[in-house]
Amino acid sequence: MAELETGTGGALFGMEMAELTERMAALEQKPYRARQMFEALYKQRVETLDAVTTLPVELRQRMAAAGLSVGLPEIMQTAKSVDGTERYLIQLGDGQTVETVWMPDGDGGERGDGSEAAAEESDETVSAEEAVSSPPITQKARDEWGTQSSGSTKNVDKRNWGALAEQGLRRATICVSSQVGCAVNCQFCLTAKLGIQRNLTAGEIAGQVAAVLNRQRIQIGKDRVNLVFMGMGEPFLNYEQFMEAVRLLVEGVGIPESRMTVSTSGILPGIEAFAKEAVRPKLALSLNASNDVVRERIMPVTRKWNIAALLEAVKTIPLRTREWVTFEYVLLGGVNDRPEHAREVLALLRGMRAKVNLIVWNPGPGIDYHQPEPEDVARFQKMLIEGGMPAYIRRPRGRDIYAACGQLKRTVESEKLVELRVRV
């Protein structure tokens, strides 16, 4: 697959063990120094060479003199939603920026996909009215979900006893970008208006995760964190760097691939390559229409790879035990939310180990669509479920700060953004 130019420089974050070993050998160091550096970069998530205390001071100075640095992306600005969601403007080494989103308690997107994350969300439901109006998540709602208060020791979950538990949270989700902008041009998405600038490197993709984990003081192994590669860009149009980032996050940072989901608009060569990967996230395909006529109108990429071809490719993926493929379906009022569309979706997906995430369209300036009525959302879900297809309404997060699905747009200046000069 053709690749756009990615960022360059002397950043160590993003290097695999083999490359770190080469760098250390060039500095006349033994291989164990590369292992120490790998541990510092990914397990400890250091932000400067001075913090790598396992390396001698003299070696750190030589590395700096050679132009090497940790090279983590930097959170420059943040916006905080009334529901607790945080949207970050993250600056890369060349000055380009992307947006990354932190969702405390997630958005329910993993429900029904067969993973441990899905089991954690199994008791949560989102009504059609909630999805359209998007009220903030209240403490009462968290209590109903069984979230432990910070002072409670009753039924403490030993798998979640870090920074999240201290805030009364059971888990969190990070939404990660894979490109600066996007080339797919989905008509209902704000990111599409940016066009495409360049691909992100593996270090820039995984670095967003590390930067957010550091800001939130997350301890892998103590806090439950899910990753969704659903931010700016199409991951499968930056396939090699995306998969390298996945490997770094699994082998280095320590986040299991079963807690990761990648969403694609339907890049056929990417799906075919993905099916052959030994280590891979779960897959979510952005279906968004029940036939090619509607899908071509709202997702021009369909002209290259139609629905039938995409479904055949998805069927070649060897699913793990209890793993289900997710089909995302953004509901656009009067466009793809009619009963006949629900019946067509059932016909398309019949026989597949799949579930559908229904996403009420999130508004954006200059986009000429409107949200469906709550009763249309409820009817669509009911028809899918009655037809034998698990269907879940995804909870919108951060809609008031343009952090919800399809709203990321590299907002540099806004009255809702405040500059982060000091970590809080």
XYZ file of N, CA and C in Angstrom, residues 123-297:
525
model
N -23.465 -4.539 31.717
C -24.640 -4.083 32.462
C -25.026 -2.648 32.128
N -24.360 -2.055 31.152
C -24.633 -0.665 30.811
C -25.513 -0.587 29.567
N -26.511 0.247 29.611
C -27.373 0.461 28.459
C -27.453 1.953 28.155
N -27.649 2.267 26.883
C -27.812 3.649 26.448
C -29.124 3.723 25.683
N -30.006 4.610 26.087
C -31.286 4.751 25.402
C -31.130 5.632 24.170
N -32.106 5.541 23.280
C -32.099 6.391 22.092
C -32.154 7.859 22.475
N -32.926 8.184 23.507
C -33.028 9.578 23.956
C -31.678 10.085 24.451
N -30.956 9.245 25.206
C -29.633 9.642 25.698
C -28.672 9.887 24.544
N -28.722 9.023 23.538
C -27.790 9.139 22.420
C -28.010 10.416 21.619
N -29.253 10.859 21.554
C -29.553 12.080 20.805
C -29.268 13.323 21.624
N -29.678 13.300 22.914
C -29.524 14.496 23.748
C -28.172 14.582 24.417
N -27.511 13.420 24.630
C -26.160 13.353 25.193
C -26.019 14.108 26.511
N -26.761 13.708 27.576
C -26.582 14.346 28.876
C -25.276 13.905 29.517
N -24.745 14.691 30.460
C -23.524 14.272 31.137
C -23.753 13.022 31.961
N -22.698 12.239 32.146
C -22.777 11.042 32.979
C -22.748 11.469 34.435
N -23.764 11.131 35.173
C -23.870 11.548 36.570
C -23.250 10.517 37.494
N -22.974 10.950 38.730
C -22.469 10.012 39.713
C -23.504 8.929 40.002
N -24.774 9.300 39.955
C -25.831 8.317 40.168
C -25.744 7.201 39.133
N -25.503 7.589 37.878
C -25.374 6.581 36.831
C -24.176 5.684 37.084
N -23.057 6.288 37.501
C -21.877 5.474 37.793
C -22.164 4.491 38.921
N -22.881 4.967 39.956
C -23.218 4.092 41.063
C -24.084 2.931 40.604
N -25.011 3.222 39.663
C -25.876 2.169 39.150
C -25.097 1.136 38.356
N -24.000 1.567 37.723
C -23.167 0.631 36.984
C -22.274 -0.200 37.899
N -22.258 0.133 39.188
C -21.451 -0.629 40.123
C -20.072 -0.075 40.350
N -19.846 1.166 39.952
C -18.539 1.770 40.159
C -18.274 1.938 41.642
N -17.071 1.586 42.062
C -16.703 1.705 43.470
C -16.345 3.142 43.807
N -16.825 3.655 44.915
C -16.411 4.973 45.367
C -15.003 4.895 45.911
N -14.330 6.045 45.956
C -12.914 6.048 46.319
C -12.681 5.568 47.735
N -13.662 5.686 48.603
C -13.458 5.279 49.985
C -13.983 3.908 50.312
N -14.509 3.186 49.330
C -15.138 1.903 49.607
C -14.160 0.760 49.412
N -14.233 -0.247 50.259
C -13.409 -1.445 50.110
C -14.272 -2.664 49.842
N -15.597 -2.476 49.754
C -16.502 -3.588 49.502
C -16.412 -4.019 48.042
N -16.217 -5.326 47.822
C -16.166 -5.880 46.468
C -15.135 -5.180 45.584
N -14.000 -4.815 46.144
C -12.963 -4.140 45.367
C -12.452 -5.076 44.270
N -12.381 -4.573 43.069
C -11.869 -5.334 41.931
C -10.354 -5.174 41.905
N -9.651 -6.258 42.162
C -8.194 -6.193 42.262
C -7.526 -5.882 40.928
N -8.290 -5.968 39.834
C -7.723 -5.621 38.524
C -7.857 -4.138 38.238
N -8.491 -3.402 39.129
C -8.690 -1.979 38.900
C -8.562 -1.246 40.228
N -7.329 -0.940 40.599
C -7.115 -0.333 41.912
C -6.066 0.769 41.844
N -5.966 1.403 40.682
C -4.999 2.474 40.505
C -5.653 3.839 40.495
N -5.163 4.701 39.597
C -5.635 6.084 39.544
C -7.109 6.182 39.171
N -7.593 5.264 38.337
C -9.000 5.320 37.937
C -9.922 5.023 39.117
N -9.574 3.994 39.889
C -10.406 3.649 41.046
C -10.467 4.798 42.040
N -9.373 5.535 42.170
C -9.357 6.683 43.077
C -10.357 7.749 42.659
N -10.685 7.788 41.348
C -11.654 8.761 40.835
C -13.070 8.187 40.751
N -13.246 6.953 41.248
C -14.551 6.322 41.161
C -14.870 5.797 39.778
N -13.842 5.461 38.994
C -14.017 4.982 37.633
C -13.624 3.519 37.535
N -14.282 2.788 36.646
C -13.931 1.387 36.444
C -12.922 1.198 35.325
N -12.877 2.110 34.393
C -12.005 1.967 33.228
C -11.977 3.305 32.499
N -11.187 3.377 31.452
C -11.166 4.555 30.588
C -10.792 4.105 29.187
N -11.140 4.932 28.205
C -10.824 4.645 26.810
C -10.084 5.831 26.219
N -9.036 5.540 25.443
C -8.300 6.568 24.719
C -8.571 6.394 23.236
N -9.005 7.462 22.583
C -9.248 7.447 21.142
C -8.030 8.055 20.448
N -7.397 7.284 19.564
C -6.080 7.599 19.028
C -6.158 7.912 17.534
N -5.391 8.905 17.090
C -5.319 9.269 15.679
C -4.181 8.530 14.980
N -4.329 8.325 13.677
C -3.311 7.602 12.904
C -2.727 8.427 11.757
N -3.376 9.565 11.421
C -2.883 10.438 10.364
C -3.150 11.887 10.748
N -2.404 12.790 10.146
C -2.712 14.218 10.266
C -3.741 14.508 9.182
N -4.995 14.634 9.581
C -6.082 14.771 8.634
C -6.584 13.415 8.188
N -7.312 13.390 7.070
C -7.858 12.132 6.560
C -8.170 12.288 5.078
N -7.935 11.208 4.319
C -8.151 11.256 2.870
C -9.439 10.581 2.435
N -10.174 9.978 3.374
C -11.302 9.129 2.984
C -12.527 9.944 2.581
N -12.686 11.123 3.157
C -13.728 12.064 2.742
C -15.150 11.589 3.027
N -15.371 10.978 4.182
C -16.734 10.659 4.596
C -17.500 11.977 4.751
N -18.678 12.054 4.150
C -19.379 13.322 4.029
C -19.951 13.838 5.343
N -20.062 12.977 6.331
C -20.663 13.359 7.612
C -19.627 13.652 8.684
N -18.347 13.681 8.316
C -17.262 13.755 9.301
C -16.501 15.069 9.171
N -16.279 15.735 10.313
C -15.528 16.994 10.315
C -14.075 16.800 9.904
N -13.464 15.685 10.323
C -12.053 15.454 10.017
C -11.811 15.456 8.511
N -12.803 15.020 7.747
C -12.648 14.956 6.291
C -12.373 16.328 5.696
N -12.843 17.380 6.356
C -12.650 18.726 5.836
C -11.187 19.155 5.870
N -10.359 18.465 6.645
C -8.946 18.813 6.737
C -8.158 18.355 5.519
N -8.663 17.310 4.837
C -7.824 16.671 3.843
C -6.732 15.883 4.553
N -5.747 15.441 3.801
C -4.673 14.645 4.407
C -3.355 15.417 4.326
N -2.643 15.488 5.438
C -1.334 16.143 5.479
C -0.211 15.118 5.406
N -0.237 14.168 6.340
C 0.763 13.102 6.305
C 0.358 11.979 7.245
N 1.053 10.836 7.102
C 0.888 9.728 8.028
C 1.627 10.012 9.326
N 1.188 9.386 10.385
C 1.929 9.416 11.637
C 2.905 8.245 11.673
N 4.004 8.426 12.380
C 4.922 7.319 12.615
C 4.359 6.430 13.719
N 4.932 5.238 13.853
C 4.526 4.344 14.936
C 4.723 5.025 16.288
N 5.821 5.765 16.425
C 6.082 6.462 17.683
C 5.076 7.552 17.966
N 4.603 8.225 16.915
C 3.605 9.281 17.105
C 2.236 8.705 17.451
N 1.934 7.538 16.918
C 0.659 6.882 17.238
C 0.695 6.359 18.672
N 1.709 5.540 18.986
C 1.826 5.013 20.351
C 2.124 6.130 21.344
N 2.809 7.190 20.871
C 3.164 8.297 21.756
C 1.968 9.067 22.259
N 0.898 9.137 21.466
C -0.331 9.761 21.964
C -0.833 9.026 23.204
N -0.790 7.700 23.128
C -1.250 6.879 24.251
C -0.384 7.135 25.479
N 0.937 7.115 25.289
C 1.845 7.322 26.415
C 1.655 8.700 27.038
N 1.482 9.722 26.202
C 1.305 11.077 26.719
C 0.038 11.189 27.559
N -1.037 10.557 27.103
C -2.297 10.614 27.851
C -2.202 9.773 29.130
N -1.580 8.606 29.041
C -1.395 7.779 30.242
C -0.603 8.542 31.300
N 0.430 9.254 30.878
C 1.223 10.031 31.823
C 0.403 11.155 32.437
N -0.352 11.849 31.624
C -1.172 12.950 32.141
C -2.167 12.447 33.183
N -2.736 11.277 32.935
C -3.747 10.729 33.843
C -3.151 9.857 34.946
N -1.821 9.742 34.964
C -1.094 8.963 35.981
C -1.561 7.507 36.029
N -1.767 6.937 34.870
C -2.256 5.570 34.762
C -1.118 4.580 34.978
N -1.424 3.503 35.696
C -0.475 2.419 35.905
C -1.025 1.173 35.210
N -0.363 0.760 34.144
C -0.793 -0.443 33.440
C -0.647 -1.637 34.379
N -1.699 -2.426 34.483
C -1.731 -3.537 35.435
C -2.590 -3.221 36.638
N -2.717 -1.924 36.930
C -3.593 -1.485 38.020
C -4.851 -0.805 37.492
N -4.767 -0.215 36.313
C -5.895 0.505 35.724
C -6.314 -0.162 34.418
N -7.608 -0.262 34.213
C -8.139 -0.820 32.971
C -8.266 0.286 31.926
N -7.515 0.136 30.845
C -7.542 1.137 29.782
C -7.783 0.436 28.450
N -8.758 0.931 27.701
C -9.031 0.452 26.349
C -8.545 1.476 25.340
N -8.105 1.000 24.185
C -7.675 1.882 23.102
C -8.569 1.677 21.892
N -9.003 2.774 21.296
C -9.737 2.698 20.035
C -9.010 3.571 19.018
N -8.599 2.962 17.914
C -7.931 3.704 16.844
C -9.030 4.218 15.922
N -9.694 5.266 16.401
C -10.861 5.830 15.728
C -10.787 7.347 15.690
N -9.592 7.901 15.875
C -9.426 9.346 15.853
C -9.257 9.853 14.434
N -8.406 10.841 14.248
C -8.172 11.408 12.923
C -7.438 10.406 12.038
N -7.907 10.289 10.795
C -7.202 9.443 9.841
C -7.803 8.058 9.689
N -7.346 7.366 8.656
C -7.732 5.989 8.356
C -6.540 5.090 8.647
N -6.586 4.300 9.730
C -5.426 3.482 10.112
C -4.911 2.574 8.996
N -5.817 2.022 8.179
C -5.382 1.071 7.164
C -4.786 1.743 5.931
N -4.807 3.088 5.885
C -4.038 3.801 4.867
C -2.663 4.203 5.398
N -2.377 3.798 6.622
C -1.056 3.970 7.236
C -0.726 2.655 7.932
N -0.918 1.574 7.192
C -0.994 0.244 7.793
C 0.271 -0.167 8.543
N 1.427 -0.047 7.925
C 2.657 -0.555 8.546
C 2.975 0.191 9.837
N 2.852 1.511 9.804
C 3.140 2.285 11.014
C 2.100 2.011 12.105
N 0.856 1.851 11.719
C -0.187 1.531 12.686
C 0.089 0.199 13.368
N 0.401 -0.835 12.590
C 0.641 -2.157 13.182
C 1.911 -2.166 14.030
N 2.917 -1.394 13.617
C 4.125 -1.294 14.447
C 3.794 -0.635 15.782
N 2.918 0.369 15.761
C 2.487 1.014 17.001
C 1.753 0.025 17.894
N 0.918 -0.821 17.299
C 0.205 -1.842 18.074
C 1.201 -2.753 18.779
N 2.222 -3.189 18.055
C 3.212 -4.086 18.659
C 3.948 -3.395 19.806
N 4.286 -2.134 19.643
C 4.953 -1.401 20.721
C 4.048 -1.283 21.948
N 2.777 -1.039 21.711
C 1.836 -0.886 22.826
C 1.613 -2.206 23.548
N 1.643 -3.301 22.803
C 1.461 -4.619 23.423
C 2.732 -5.059 24.127
N 3.845 -5.099 23.388
C 5.088 -5.650 23.915
C 5.814 -4.686 24.840
N 5.680 -3.393 24.566
C 6.396 -2.405 25.362
C 5.571 -1.831 26.490
N 4.475 -1.165 26.150
C 3.649 -0.504 27.173
C 2.898 -1.514 28.021
N 2.502 -2.638 27.423
C 1.858 -3.692 28.199
C 0.343 -3.696 28.132
N -0.230 -3.082 27.093
C -1.681 -3.090 26.918
C -2.043 -4.256 26.004
N -2.884 -5.200 26.452
C -3.222 -6.357 25.609
C -3.962 -5.938 24.344
N -3.712 -6.641 23.260
C -4.415 -6.321 22.017
C -5.920 -6.553 22.135
N -6.329 -7.384 23.094
C -7.762 -7.614 23.300
C -8.459 -6.381 23.856
N -7.682 -5.394 24.313
C -8.262 -4.128 24.786
C -8.106 -3.022 23.747
N -7.832 -3.403 22.501
C -7.693 -2.439 21.415
C -8.704 -2.752 20.319
N -9.251 -1.711 19.718
C -10.137 -1.854 18.566
C -9.711 -0.861 17.498
N -9.600 -1.331 16.264
C -9.285 -0.440 15.154
C -10.506 -0.344 14.255
N -10.808 0.879 13.844
C -11.942 1.118 12.952
C -11.419 1.477 11.563
N -11.991 0.860 10.552
C -11.633 1.189 9.177
C -12.886 1.550 8.387
N -12.720 2.475 7.457
C -13.814 2.855 6.576
C -14.055 1.815 5.493
N -13.129 0.849 5.397
C -13.275 -0.188 4.392
C -12.169 -0.159 3.357
N -10.919 -0.267 3.822
C -9.755 -0.301 2.930
C -9.432 -1.776 2.701
N -9.829 -2.310 1.566
C -9.771 -3.747 1.325
C -8.378 -4.345 1.509
N -7.304 -3.774 0.906
C -5.979 -4.378 1.122
C -5.581 -4.405 2.589
N -5.999 -3.387 3.353
C -5.701 -3.359 4.782
C -6.407 -4.471 5.527
N -7.663 -4.709 5.209
C -8.410 -5.790 5.867
C -7.770 -7.135 5.540
N -7.370 -7.315 4.298
C -6.752 -8.583 3.895
C -5.425 -8.806 4.617
N -4.622 -7.762 4.773
C -3.362 -7.886 5.521
C -3.637 -8.120 7.005
N -4.618 -7.426 7.539
C -4.988 -7.526 8.945
C -5.380 -8.956 9.305
N -6.036 -9.651 8.379
C -6.480 -11.028 8.634
C -5.312 -11.974 8.858
N -4.125 -11.589 8.411
C -2.950 -12.467 8.528
C -2.075 -12.145 9.732
N -2.429 -11.125 10.489
C -1.592 -10.701 11.614
C -1.747 -11.645 12.804
N -0.619 -11.992 13.425
C -0.653 -12.838 14.617
C -1.097 -12.038 15.838
N -0.637 -10.797 15.920
C -1.028 -9.902 17.016
C -1.800 -8.749 16.394
N -3.051 -8.606 16.777
C -3.890 -7.570 16.164
C -4.991 -7.154 17.124
N -5.473 -5.911 16.995
C -6.642 -5.481 17.758
C -7.914 -6.148 17.225
N -9.024 -5.851 17.862
C -10.333 -6.233 17.331
C -10.666 -5.291 16.177
N -11.545 -5.750 15.291
C -11.878 -4.957 14.109
C -13.276 -4.370 14.215
N -13.385 -3.102 13.828
C -14.679 -2.451 13.654
C -14.719 -1.886 12.238
N -15.697 -2.287 11.457
C -15.863 -1.775 10.095
C -16.958 -0.723 10.091
N -16.644 0.455 9.583
C -17.631 1.530 9.495
C -18.536 1.258 8.295
N -19.652 0.616 8.560
C -20.581 0.244 7.500
C -21.423 1.454 7.073
N -22.204 1.967 7.998
C -22.909 3.257 7.852
C -23.984 3.306 6.769
N -24.185 2.234 6.059
C -25.260 2.176 5.068
C -25.560 0.713 4.794
N -26.765 0.469 4.303
C -27.204 -0.907 4.077
C -27.092 -1.330 2.621
N -26.704 -0.396 1.756
C -26.528 -0.724 0.339
C -25.500 0.223 -0.267
N -24.988 -0.158 -1.421
C -23.902 0.614 -2.039
C -24.349 1.991 -2.521
N -25.607 2.119 -2.888
C -26.083 3.410 -3.393
C -25.984 4.476 -2.318
N -26.507 4.154 -1.135
C -26.446 5.111 -0.024
C -25.007 5.280 0.443
N -24.274 4.174 0.523
C -22.913 4.243 1.065
C -21.995 5.058 0.154
N -22.145 4.940 -1.161
C -21.317 5.738 -2.066
C -21.569 7.227 -1.876
N -22.814 7.574 -1.569
C -23.159 8.979 -1.401
C -22.534 9.569 -0.145
